[in-house]
Tab-separated table of C-alpha atoms in Angstrom:
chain	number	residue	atom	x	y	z
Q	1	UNK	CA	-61.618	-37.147	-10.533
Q	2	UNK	CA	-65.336	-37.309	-9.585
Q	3	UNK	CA	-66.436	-40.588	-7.586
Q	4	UNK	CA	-69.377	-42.165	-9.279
Q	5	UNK	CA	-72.431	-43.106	-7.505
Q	6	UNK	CA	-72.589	-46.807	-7.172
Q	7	UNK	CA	-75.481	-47.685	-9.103
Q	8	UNK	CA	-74.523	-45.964	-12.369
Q	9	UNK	CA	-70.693	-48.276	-12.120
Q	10	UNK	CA	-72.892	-51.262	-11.420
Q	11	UNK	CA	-75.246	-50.079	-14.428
Q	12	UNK	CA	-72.014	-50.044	-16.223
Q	13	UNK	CA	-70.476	-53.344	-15.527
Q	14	UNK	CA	-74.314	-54.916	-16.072
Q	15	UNK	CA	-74.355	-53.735	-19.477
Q	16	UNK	CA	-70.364	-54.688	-20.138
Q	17	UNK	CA	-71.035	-58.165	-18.876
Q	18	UNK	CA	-74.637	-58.462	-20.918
Q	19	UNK	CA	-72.284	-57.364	-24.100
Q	20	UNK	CA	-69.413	-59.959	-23.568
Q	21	UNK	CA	-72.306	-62.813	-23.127
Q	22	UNK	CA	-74.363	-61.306	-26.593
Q	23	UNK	CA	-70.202	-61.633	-28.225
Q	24	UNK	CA	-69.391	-64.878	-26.397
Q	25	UNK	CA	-72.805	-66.736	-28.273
Q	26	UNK	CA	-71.822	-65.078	-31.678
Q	27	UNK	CA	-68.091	-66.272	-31.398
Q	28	UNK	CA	-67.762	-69.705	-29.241
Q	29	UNK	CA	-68.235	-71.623	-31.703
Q	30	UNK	CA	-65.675	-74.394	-32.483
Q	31	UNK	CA	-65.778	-76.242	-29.100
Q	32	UNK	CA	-69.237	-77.006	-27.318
Q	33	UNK	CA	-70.413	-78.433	-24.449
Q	34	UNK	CA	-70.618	-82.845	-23.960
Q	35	UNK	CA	-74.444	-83.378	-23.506
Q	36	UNK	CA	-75.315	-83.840	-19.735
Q	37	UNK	CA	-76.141	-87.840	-20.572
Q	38	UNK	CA	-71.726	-87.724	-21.397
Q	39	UNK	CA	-70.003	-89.298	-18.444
Q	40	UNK	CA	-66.786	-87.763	-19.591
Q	41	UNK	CA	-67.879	-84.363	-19.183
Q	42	UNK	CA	-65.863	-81.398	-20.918
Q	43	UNK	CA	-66.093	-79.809	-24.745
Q	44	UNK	CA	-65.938	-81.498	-28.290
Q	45	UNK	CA	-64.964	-80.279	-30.998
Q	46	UNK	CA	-67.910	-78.772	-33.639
Q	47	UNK	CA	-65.979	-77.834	-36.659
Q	48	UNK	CA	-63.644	-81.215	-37.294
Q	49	UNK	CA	-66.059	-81.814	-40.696
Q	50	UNK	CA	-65.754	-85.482	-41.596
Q	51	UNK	CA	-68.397	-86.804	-44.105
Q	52	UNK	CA	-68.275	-90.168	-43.327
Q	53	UNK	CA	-66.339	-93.155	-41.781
Q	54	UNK	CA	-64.540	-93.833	-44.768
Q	55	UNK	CA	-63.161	-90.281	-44.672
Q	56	UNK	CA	-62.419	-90.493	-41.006
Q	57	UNK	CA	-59.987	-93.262	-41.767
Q	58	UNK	CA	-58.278	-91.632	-44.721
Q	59	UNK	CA	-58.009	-88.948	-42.308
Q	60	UNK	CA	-56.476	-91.037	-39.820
Q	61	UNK	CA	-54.175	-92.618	-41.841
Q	62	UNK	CA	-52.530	-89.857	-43.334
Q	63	UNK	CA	-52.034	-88.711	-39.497
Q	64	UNK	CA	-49.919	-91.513	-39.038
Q	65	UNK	CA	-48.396	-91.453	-42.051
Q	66	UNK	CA	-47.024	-87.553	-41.502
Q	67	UNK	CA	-46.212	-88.643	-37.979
Q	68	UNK	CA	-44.097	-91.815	-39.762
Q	69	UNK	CA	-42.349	-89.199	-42.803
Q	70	UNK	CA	-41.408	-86.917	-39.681
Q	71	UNK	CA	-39.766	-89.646	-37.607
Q	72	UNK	CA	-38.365	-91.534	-40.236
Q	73	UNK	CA	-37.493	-88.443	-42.633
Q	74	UNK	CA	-39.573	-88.245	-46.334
Q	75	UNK	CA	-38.044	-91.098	-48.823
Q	76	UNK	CA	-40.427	-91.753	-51.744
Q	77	UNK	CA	-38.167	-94.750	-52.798
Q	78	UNK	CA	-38.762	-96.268	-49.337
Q	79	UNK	CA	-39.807	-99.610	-49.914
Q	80	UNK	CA	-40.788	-100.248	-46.379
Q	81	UNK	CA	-43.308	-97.750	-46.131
Q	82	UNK	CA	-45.970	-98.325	-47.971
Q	83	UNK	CA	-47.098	-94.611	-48.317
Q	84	UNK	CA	-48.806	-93.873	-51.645
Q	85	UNK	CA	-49.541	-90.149	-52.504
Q	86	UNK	CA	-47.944	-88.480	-49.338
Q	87	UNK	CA	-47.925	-84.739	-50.910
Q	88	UNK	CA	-51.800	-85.368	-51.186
Q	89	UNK	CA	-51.913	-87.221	-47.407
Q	90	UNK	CA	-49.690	-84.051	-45.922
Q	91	UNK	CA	-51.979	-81.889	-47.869
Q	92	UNK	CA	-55.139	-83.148	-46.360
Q	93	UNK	CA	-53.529	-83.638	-42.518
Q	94	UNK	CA	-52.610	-79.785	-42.772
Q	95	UNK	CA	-56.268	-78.944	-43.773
Q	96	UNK	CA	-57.601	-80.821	-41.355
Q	97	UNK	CA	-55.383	-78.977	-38.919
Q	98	UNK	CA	-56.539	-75.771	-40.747
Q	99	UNK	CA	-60.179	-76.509	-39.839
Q	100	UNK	CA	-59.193	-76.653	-36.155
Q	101	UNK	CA	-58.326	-73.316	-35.376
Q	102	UNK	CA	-60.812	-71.160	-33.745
Q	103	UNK	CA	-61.052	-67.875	-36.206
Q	104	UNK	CA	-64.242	-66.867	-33.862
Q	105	UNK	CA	-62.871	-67.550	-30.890
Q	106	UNK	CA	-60.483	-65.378	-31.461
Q	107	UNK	CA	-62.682	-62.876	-32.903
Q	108	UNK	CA	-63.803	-63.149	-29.842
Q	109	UNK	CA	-61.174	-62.088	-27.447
Q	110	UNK	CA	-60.235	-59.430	-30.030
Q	111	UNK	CA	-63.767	-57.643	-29.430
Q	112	UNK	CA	-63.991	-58.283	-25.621
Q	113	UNK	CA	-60.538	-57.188	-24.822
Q	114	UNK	CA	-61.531	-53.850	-26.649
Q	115	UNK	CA	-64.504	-53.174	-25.512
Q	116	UNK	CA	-62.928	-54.217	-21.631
Q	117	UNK	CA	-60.365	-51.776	-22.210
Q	118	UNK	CA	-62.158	-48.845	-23.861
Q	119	UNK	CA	-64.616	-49.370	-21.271
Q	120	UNK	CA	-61.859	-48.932	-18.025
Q	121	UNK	CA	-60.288	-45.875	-19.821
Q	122	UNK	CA	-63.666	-43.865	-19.114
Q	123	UNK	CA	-64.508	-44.624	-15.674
């Protein structure tokens, strides 16, 4: 096996590197950056699409209400609960969840850990 001269692996890992970043700003896209004026500093989450504060409560509320059904077991004839519609509230919590997984995220890693291993395999 022939030893490469040092500036064509560096050449190499320069171009690798400048291909994961051109990837990593196509794909990261469901969690970004707090703005620097944040105290709490970390990521938020892009993609949670909620029209309005009316929806955000709706949204809410069937949250608790599937977290109620799955502690308490599913009883339409419950007269205690006072959950109207719950196929239509379970419907909307598990979109909701839907929206939260990252498709280009993992996109992502799918393309990078190709190209990282294709890559090693020739040097």
């Amino acid at each position: 096996m022939k030893n490469k001269p040092k500036k064509q692996r560096k050449k190499k890992h320069v171009k690798k590197l400048q291909e994961l970043n051109i990837m990593a700003k196509e794909h990261f896209r469901l969690l970004s950056p707090t703005p620097e004026y944040v105290y709490r500093k970390g990521n938020y989450l892009k993609y949670a699409y909620i029209r309005n504060y009316e929806e955000l409560g709706y949204t809410l509320e069937s949250l608790l209400n599937v977290c109620i059904m799955a502690m308490d077991g599913f009883d339409p004839n419950n007269q205690r609960r006072d959950i109207k519609e719950a196929h239509t509230q379970l419907a909307d919590v598990l979109e909701f969840t839907k929206n939260l997984i990252p498709h280009e995220e993992f996109e992502f890693l799918d393309k990078s850990r190709k190209l990282l291993l294709t890559k090693n395999k020739e040097q």
